[in-house]
Structures are given as structure tokens and as C-alpha cells.
Rosetta silent file (secondary structure, phi, psi, omega in degrees, C-alpha in Angstrom):
SEQUENCE: MTENLQLGALLAACHWIGQKGWSLATGGNMSIREGDAHCLITESGKDKGSLTAEDFLLVELESGLAPGGRRPSAETGLHTMLYSRYPETGAVLHTHSVNSTVLSRVERSGALVLEGYEMQKSLSGQTSHLDQVVIPIFDNSQDIPALAQKIMASAEHAPLQYGFLLRGHGLTCWGKDVAEARRHLEGLEFLFQCELQRRLLEAK
SCORE:     score description
SCORE:     0.000 S_00000001
   1 L     0.000  -53.528 -176.089   12.060   38.931   15.427 S_00000001
   2 H   -44.418  -58.972 -179.262    9.400   36.535   16.751 S_00000001
   3 H   -53.521  -53.944 -171.930    8.341   35.618   13.169 S_00000001
   4 H   -58.962  -44.074  173.755   11.995   35.165   12.016 S_00000001
   5 H   -56.432  -40.095 -176.844   12.645   32.837   15.087 S_00000001
   6 H   -79.402  -18.033  167.142    9.452   30.729   14.076 S_00000001
   7 H   -65.401  -48.644  170.875   10.844   30.523   10.460 S_00000001
   8 H   -64.401  -33.906  170.916   14.187   29.253   11.696 S_00000001
   9 H   -65.081  -32.025 -173.533   12.219   26.777   13.850 S_00000001
  10 H   -87.774  -24.696  167.611   10.108   25.655   11.187 S_00000001
  11 H   -60.324  -35.548 -175.427   13.288   25.083    8.942 S_00000001
  12 H   -85.903  -17.696  168.007   14.668   23.080   11.318 S_00000001
  13 H   -70.906  -28.136  177.823   11.522   21.123   11.741 S_00000001
  14 H   -78.100  -30.522  177.353   11.430   20.367    8.249 S_00000001
  15 H   -73.613  -28.438 -169.218   14.934   19.108    7.942 S_00000001
  16 H   -71.677  -38.336  179.336   14.172   16.983   11.001 S_00000001
  17 H   -64.726  -34.992  170.607   11.043   15.602    9.203 S_00000001
  18 H   -65.915  -33.941 -173.391   13.168   14.809    6.064 S_00000001
  19 H   -84.967  -17.103 -176.688   15.499   12.922    8.129 S_00000001
  20 H   -86.346  -23.387  177.631   12.746   10.975    9.931 S_00000001
  21 L    81.607   27.483 -178.584   11.494    9.878    6.227 S_00000001
  22 L   -93.418  -12.023 -176.422    8.071   11.452    7.003 S_00000001
  23 L  -145.883   81.433 -166.681    7.919   13.427    3.816 S_00000001
  24 L   -88.706  167.883 -173.447    9.905   11.561    1.153 S_00000001
  25 L    54.384 -124.453 -178.583   10.476   13.048   -2.514 S_00000001
  26 L  -108.170    3.336 -167.175    8.608   16.369   -2.484 S_00000001
  27 L   -71.362  162.761 -166.954    5.569   15.330   -0.428 S_00000001
  28 L    65.494  179.574 -171.480    4.118   17.230    2.324 S_00000001
  29 E  -167.456  135.374 -166.188    3.844   20.937    3.172 S_00000001
  30 E  -135.754  136.542  177.514    4.617   23.021    6.258 S_00000001
  31 E  -145.125  172.040  173.558    3.732   26.568    7.238 S_00000001
  32 E  -140.592  148.283  171.956    3.659   29.144   10.012 S_00000001
  33 E   -58.682  140.700  177.402    1.247   31.970   10.668 S_00000001
  34 E  -131.209   93.801 -179.328    2.294   35.483    9.561 S_00000001
  35 L    67.647 -165.672 -173.650    0.248   38.036   11.235 S_00000001
  36 L   -82.858  -15.577 -163.672   -3.612   37.981   11.057 S_00000001
  37 L  -132.612    4.417 -169.815   -4.042   37.782    7.197 S_00000001
  38 E  -145.702  165.017  160.680   -1.011   35.837    5.839 S_00000001
  39 E  -149.536  159.049  174.394    1.021   32.619    6.421 S_00000001
  40 E   -97.307  131.099 -175.157    4.411   31.386    5.022 S_00000001
  41 E  -134.882  140.955  164.245    4.084   27.985    3.193 S_00000001
  42 E   -43.227  141.062  172.618    6.341   25.719    1.444 S_00000001
  43 E   -81.873  143.582 -169.834    6.621   26.199   -2.326 S_00000001
  44 L   -63.519  153.500  172.925    5.132   23.296   -4.287 S_00000001
  45 L    73.617   25.129 -176.660    7.668   20.580   -5.389 S_00000001
  46 L  -116.661  144.947  178.656   10.404   21.219   -2.962 S_00000001
  47 L   -71.872  109.715 -162.627   12.288   18.731   -0.868 S_00000001
  48 H   -69.943  -26.433 -178.456   11.213   19.326    2.677 S_00000001
  49 H   -84.611    2.783 -177.974   14.704   18.016    3.978 S_00000001
  50 H  -138.414   29.453 -175.899   16.762   20.587    2.216 S_00000001
  51 L   -80.802  152.611  174.070   14.669   23.701    2.396 S_00000001
  52 L  -112.795 -177.481 -178.741   15.903   27.183    2.711 S_00000001
  53 H   -62.051  -53.619 -177.951   14.139   30.414    3.732 S_00000001
  54 H   -52.656    1.315 -175.812   13.589   31.175    0.308 S_00000001
  55 H   -92.733   -9.358 -172.922   11.487   28.104   -0.352 S_00000001
  56 E  -105.430  131.009 -175.133    8.507   29.624    1.822 S_00000001
  57 E  -104.267  145.074  157.031    5.987   31.872    0.031 S_00000001
  58 E   -83.571  116.123 -177.664    3.735   34.523    1.771 S_00000001
  59 E  -115.793  147.779  170.524    0.024   33.586    1.028 S_00000001
  60 E   -65.531  133.075  169.661   -3.029   35.464    1.837 S_00000001
  61 L   -68.554  -30.917 -179.572   -5.405   33.436    4.296 S_00000001
  62 L   -77.558  -43.310  174.371   -8.234   34.637    2.471 S_00000001
  63 L   -84.220  -30.682 -173.786   -7.220   33.920   -1.087 S_00000001
  64 L    72.237   16.281 -170.877   -4.632   31.265   -0.702 S_00000001
  65 L   -94.212  155.869  163.983   -2.609   33.180   -3.411 S_00000001
  66 L  -114.081  153.797  179.822    1.044   33.873   -3.208 S_00000001
  67 H   -81.915  167.661  165.779    2.400   37.100   -5.141 S_00000001
  68 H    87.341   12.787 -177.839    5.068   36.946   -7.853 S_00000001
  69 H    67.006   -3.847  176.327    3.366   33.922   -9.639 S_00000001
  70 L   -77.430  149.365 -159.101    5.107   31.180   -7.689 S_00000001
  71 L  -111.071  128.087  179.802    2.986   28.389   -6.782 S_00000001
  72 E   -83.192  167.015 -171.128    2.505   27.442   -3.063 S_00000001
  73 L   -64.578  155.978 -173.224    1.862   23.907   -2.171 S_00000001
  74 L   -58.613  -19.327  174.488   -1.315   21.982   -3.359 S_00000001
  75 L  -106.195   35.788  168.359   -2.756   21.771    0.081 S_00000001
  76 H   -58.607  -47.408 -174.870   -2.423   25.393    0.899 S_00000001
  77 H   -49.346  -44.404 -179.424   -6.245   25.688    1.128 S_00000001
  78 H   -64.326  -36.322  177.560   -6.005   23.174    4.188 S_00000001
  79 H   -67.537  -48.023  178.233   -3.513   25.316    6.028 S_00000001
  80 H   -70.347  -14.141 -174.705   -5.399   28.654    5.483 S_00000001
  81 H   -81.299  -39.825 -177.383   -8.737   26.958    6.626 S_00000001
  82 H   -63.566  -54.863  177.642   -7.047   25.958    9.949 S_00000001
  83 H   -42.129  -54.640 -178.073   -5.463   29.337   10.339 S_00000001
  84 H   -66.885  -27.636 -172.920   -8.720   31.115    9.604 S_00000001
  85 H   -94.275  -37.135 -171.037  -11.013   28.919   11.774 S_00000001
  86 L  -111.574   88.506  177.019   -8.460   28.484   14.807 S_00000001
  87 L   -58.260  -21.572 -174.560   -6.761   31.745   15.507 S_00000001
  88 L   -87.067   -6.493  172.287   -4.646   30.429   18.179 S_00000001
  89 L   -66.569  131.922 -166.907   -2.961   28.131   15.534 S_00000001
  90 L  -111.271  -49.144 -179.225    0.655   29.098   14.913 S_00000001
  91 E  -134.194  158.900  166.232    2.181   26.422   12.767 S_00000001
  92 E  -141.347  137.520 -175.144    0.804   23.484   10.660 S_00000001
  93 E  -115.084  119.104  179.682    2.701   20.439    9.571 S_00000001
  94 E  -124.953  116.794 -161.706    1.493   18.009    6.800 S_00000001
  95 E  -125.262  160.671 -176.441    3.420   14.773    6.423 S_00000001
  96 L  -122.979   56.947  177.206    3.271   11.599    4.316 S_00000001
  97 L   -69.300  161.192 -176.947    4.616    8.942    6.782 S_00000001
  98 H   -63.520  -58.408 -170.635    4.236    5.241    6.176 S_00000001
  99 H   -64.236  -30.888  176.284    2.355    4.560    9.360 S_00000001
 100 H   -64.435  -47.510 -179.374   -0.102    7.577    9.032 S_00000001
 101 H   -59.664  -44.790  178.047   -0.801    6.460    5.481 S_00000001
 102 H   -66.079  -52.279 -176.360   -1.369    2.839    6.125 S_00000001
 103 H   -60.231  -36.445  171.230   -3.464    3.384    9.243 S_00000001
 104 H   -64.406  -12.003  179.402   -5.759    5.840    7.366 S_00000001
 105 H  -111.713  -23.869  171.190   -6.632    3.115    5.049 S_00000001
 106 H   -68.466  -34.111  171.444   -6.788    0.343    7.526 S_00000001
 107 L   -84.594  117.315 -170.592   -9.223    2.024    9.736 S_00000001
 108 L   -87.590   -5.563 -179.937  -12.421    1.917    7.836 S_00000001
 109 L   -88.869  170.792  179.673  -14.423    4.369   10.257 S_00000001
 110 L   -87.351   21.464  177.947  -14.276    8.040   10.087 S_00000001
 111 E  -159.683  147.382  176.795  -11.815    8.269   13.060 S_00000001
 112 E  -108.101  120.019 -170.337   -8.748    6.609   14.447 S_00000001
 113 E  -111.795  109.600 -176.504   -9.309    6.367   18.128 S_00000001
 114 E   -95.416  128.027  177.784   -6.047    6.128   20.339 S_00000001
 115 E  -146.562  133.809  168.972   -6.491    4.871   24.132 S_00000001
 116 L   113.531  -20.482  176.938   -4.426    3.415   26.676 S_00000001
 117 L   -90.613  133.014  168.815   -0.990    4.884   25.713 S_00000001
 118 H   -36.604  -46.116 -171.944    1.188    6.858   28.020 S_00000001
 119 H   -71.639    1.324  176.089    2.386    8.837   25.119 S_00000001
 120 H   -66.598  -16.069 -166.354   -1.161   10.410   24.609 S_00000001
 121 H   -90.056    8.743  164.320    0.127   12.920   27.289 S_00000001
 122 H   -91.343    3.487  171.309    2.564   14.460   24.702 S_00000001
 123 L   -96.347  128.712 -163.595   -0.414   16.014   23.239 S_00000001
 124 L   -64.883  137.993 -168.776   -1.316   19.419   24.869 S_00000001
 125 L    80.621   -8.676 -179.586   -4.119   19.019   27.397 S_00000001
 126 L   -91.846  139.750  179.578   -3.975   15.284   27.686 S_00000001
 127 L  -128.990   -8.150 -179.752   -3.282   14.065   31.215 S_00000001
 128 L  -146.224  148.713  175.669   -4.098   10.431   31.243 S_00000001
 129 L   -60.994  -25.661 -170.548   -3.613    7.191   29.222 S_00000001
 130 L   -85.408  -11.840 -178.302   -7.171    6.412   30.136 S_00000001
 131 L   -88.483  160.681  179.997   -8.770    9.241   28.070 S_00000001
 132 E  -100.207  135.038  172.869   -9.509    8.740   24.252 S_00000001
 133 E  -104.832  124.027 -169.182   -7.666   10.870   21.490 S_00000001
 134 E  -114.108  113.088  174.428   -9.979   10.949   18.410 S_00000001
 135 E  -105.344  123.256  179.617   -8.066   11.769   14.985 S_00000001
 136 E   -73.946  154.378  164.193  -10.712   12.342   12.282 S_00000001
 137 E  -118.364  139.353  177.815  -10.102   10.679    8.817 S_00000001
 138 E  -125.275  126.606 -173.238  -11.262   12.142    5.733 S_00000001
 139 E   -56.570  149.056 -174.656  -11.346   10.675    2.128 S_00000001
 140 L   -86.732  155.418 -177.787   -8.635   12.064    0.282 S_00000001
 141 L  -143.318  147.704  173.372   -9.506   14.461   -2.647 S_00000001
 142 L   -87.829  -11.061  169.984   -7.574   16.443   -5.201 S_00000001
 143 L   -81.654   75.756 -172.151  -10.407   19.171   -4.869 S_00000001
 144 H   -55.713  -43.588  175.173   -8.888   20.967   -2.014 S_00000001
 145 H   -60.579  -34.455  175.362  -11.353   23.652   -1.614 S_00000001
 146 H   -67.813  -41.392  170.997  -14.224   21.144   -1.518 S_00000001
 147 H   -49.200  -47.829 -173.198  -12.085   19.132    0.935 S_00000001
 148 H   -79.559  -26.618  169.214  -11.671   21.891    3.274 S_00000001
 149 H   -60.819  -45.162  176.308  -15.315   22.636    3.276 S_00000001
 150 H   -54.786  -34.034  176.841  -16.011   19.014    4.255 S_00000001
 151 H   -69.779  -33.804 -165.386  -13.439   19.204    7.039 S_00000001
 152 H   -85.136  -33.305  172.293  -14.922   22.451    8.265 S_00000001
 153 H   -62.999  -45.096  179.234  -18.394   21.123    8.118 S_00000001
 154 H   -60.386  -39.546  179.321  -17.330   18.132   10.223 S_00000001
 155 H   -72.421    4.806  176.644  -15.626   20.395   12.887 S_00000001
 156 H   -84.936  -29.611  165.444  -18.870   22.121   13.464 S_00000001
 157 H   -87.511  -26.680 -165.764  -19.977   18.880   15.301 S_00000001
 158 L  -150.398   99.287 -175.989  -16.658   17.610   16.366 S_00000001
 159 L   -55.292  140.221  161.999  -13.951   20.342   16.938 S_00000001
 160 L   -69.354  125.868  179.282  -10.565   19.593   15.387 S_00000001
 161 L  -126.815  139.394  171.000   -7.817   18.753   17.937 S_00000001
 162 L    67.217  -65.608 -173.187   -4.111   17.943   17.267 S_00000001
 163 E  -172.357  174.221  165.069   -4.476   16.748   13.654 S_00000001
 164 E  -135.996  158.206  159.184   -6.480   14.807   11.034 S_00000001
 165 E   -88.243  145.262  167.001   -5.799   12.073    8.581 S_00000001
 166 E  -106.303  135.417 -175.858   -6.447   12.095    4.747 S_00000001
 167 E   -79.472  126.851 -178.676   -7.063    8.364    3.712 S_00000001
 168 L    78.262    3.146 -175.230   -4.140    7.006    1.820 S_00000001
 169 L  -119.119  -61.022 -178.126   -2.506   10.367    2.002 S_00000001
 170 E   165.348 -162.886  177.555   -1.090   11.310    5.377 S_00000001
 171 E  -109.877  147.546  172.939   -1.346   13.400    8.355 S_00000001
 172 E  -124.587  120.197 -178.808   -1.955   17.118    9.013 S_00000001
 173 E  -129.480  157.766 -178.127   -1.089   18.448   12.532 S_00000001
 174 E  -137.058 -177.329  171.774   -0.828   21.860   14.166 S_00000001
 175 E  -172.994  171.213  174.527    0.120   23.607   17.152 S_00000001
 176 L   -62.248  -32.365 -176.867    0.337   27.184   18.835 S_00000001
 177 L  -146.011  177.208 -176.849    3.784   27.462   17.540 S_00000001
 178 H   -65.247  -55.574 -179.034    6.288   25.450   15.820 S_00000001
 179 H   -47.481  -56.868  175.829    7.456   23.684   18.855 S_00000001
 180 H   -44.812  -59.213 -159.367    3.939   22.551   19.871 S_00000001
 181 H   -67.146  -46.116  164.036    3.092   21.253   16.301 S_00000001
 182 H   -45.290  -43.279  177.024    6.407   19.488   16.311 S_00000001
 183 H   -65.666  -56.648 -178.103    5.886   17.671   19.614 S_00000001
 184 H   -39.353  -59.851 -173.059    2.239   16.917   18.416 S_00000001
 185 H   -55.492  -48.903 -175.961    3.632   15.383   15.030 S_00000001
 186 H   -58.210  -55.544 -173.034    6.378   13.196   16.974 S_00000001
 187 H   -41.531  -59.352  174.176    3.625   12.186   19.610 S_00000001
 188 H   -51.186  -51.142 -176.307    1.221   11.016   16.794 S_00000001
 189 H   -47.617  -46.793 -173.507    3.842    9.424   14.901 S_00000001
 190 H   -72.174  -33.123  178.246    4.799    7.264   17.729 S_00000001
 191 H   -64.337  -49.798 -179.257    1.114    6.507   18.802 S_00000001
 192 H   -49.549  -47.345 -175.359    0.507    5.472   14.971 S_00000001
 193 H   -64.908  -53.193  176.994    3.332    3.092   14.998 S_00000001
 194 H   -56.313  -33.747 -176.846    2.185    1.463   18.131 S_00000001
 195 H   -63.958  -41.966 -179.354   -1.330    1.381   17.066 S_00000001
 196 H   -68.896  -34.443 -179.352   -0.299   -0.304   13.751 S_00000001
 197 H   -69.432  -42.835 -172.177    1.954   -2.788   15.469 S_00000001
 198 H   -67.390  -30.516 -178.449   -0.816   -3.572   17.912 S_00000001
 199 H   -81.515  -29.231 -170.296   -3.215   -4.294   15.177 S_00000001
 200 H   -83.615  -38.784  176.265   -0.688   -6.373   13.241 S_00000001
 201 H   -70.566  -43.124 -173.733   -0.033   -8.625   16.427 S_00000001
 202 L   -69.585  -15.717 -177.887   -3.671   -8.934   17.342 S_00000001
 203 L   -96.337  -10.547  176.144   -4.301  -10.249   13.745 S_00000001
 204 L   -74.079    0.000    0.000   -1.890  -13.193   14.051 S_00000001
């Protein structure tokens, strides 16, 4: 029953993401954990704003494969990586918003540092605008297994928290359940918009 409720919540989140314009065309992918060995993830090539329950595939965390020959999202390996490494993760959302895509290219370093924004407190565990929220940025790659290994190697030294950006690609974020992942997505998108606007104004 809980898993069915989570799928319903994920469908609602996907439709909301579509309405926001954060995953245009067939971009992006979303998933929820399904027990210890599987996740449910969006099938490749689907419009996220009009998904149904039938558009999610049961995928093995170990192999990343779905039964029946249907093709899960191209970034499935990034979802299975997060579920395998962080057992507390219950939902993963990957979006392609303009703000996250542009900021990931404008910021030349390996991380976007957010500081001084009250909305940082929308992220679990954040209690002050004075703290720093560090969102790692990784170069985009079509080789998902190699990219996953690179991200995990980085996480050995700096554990992932809330999300990461792929340069010129978008945001991947997560939470203990769909509600938390959705809150992290909305909070980060607001912070990205603020940060991009701040940089534009300061450049004038």
C-alpha cells in the first residue's frame, strides 16, 4: 500500500514538473525505490507531464535492467547508484530546467555554492541562511556507467547531499520519499533562479 501511495505521489510530482516546464519534451527521469533490490523508473521517451502508472518500469538496482525488453530512462544508472549507495533514499528526480542547465555552465568550478538565502532552509537539515549548501557539478557524459563511477568516487571525499548538477544537462535531486525529493527540487530551483539573477545583476 505504501509503495502504491508513493507511485501516486510520484505521478503527481511528474505532472507538476511538467507544468513547471522543468522537463520539456521527453527530457528528465523520475523514480522511487521499490524494496531493497528494485526501483520504479520512467520509461525512456515519455512526456513527464502526461505520465501514467504504466509508464514506469521495475528495474533491478544491481543490473539496471527492466524485464520484457522495454527501455528504462538513459540515466537509470544514476538512479540505481543513489539507491545503492544511500539506502535512505526513497525517490530521485532528474530535471532539465533552464536555470539549472545554465548555472551548471556558468559556474566553472566543480560545485555551486549557495549561501545567504533564507530558502536554504527548505532543504532537510538546513537551519540557517549563514551556512553553505554545496551542489557538486560534474561534466556531462553519454557514458552513464563511467559517469556514475566518477560521481561515486567524488562522494568518497565529499558525500552527496540533496542533489548534483550535470554541466549543460540539469539537476538530479532526491529525498527519503517523494514529498522530500519534491521539496528539495522546488527549493533548489528557487535558489538557482535567485543565484542566476544575482550574477546577472552583479555583472552589469
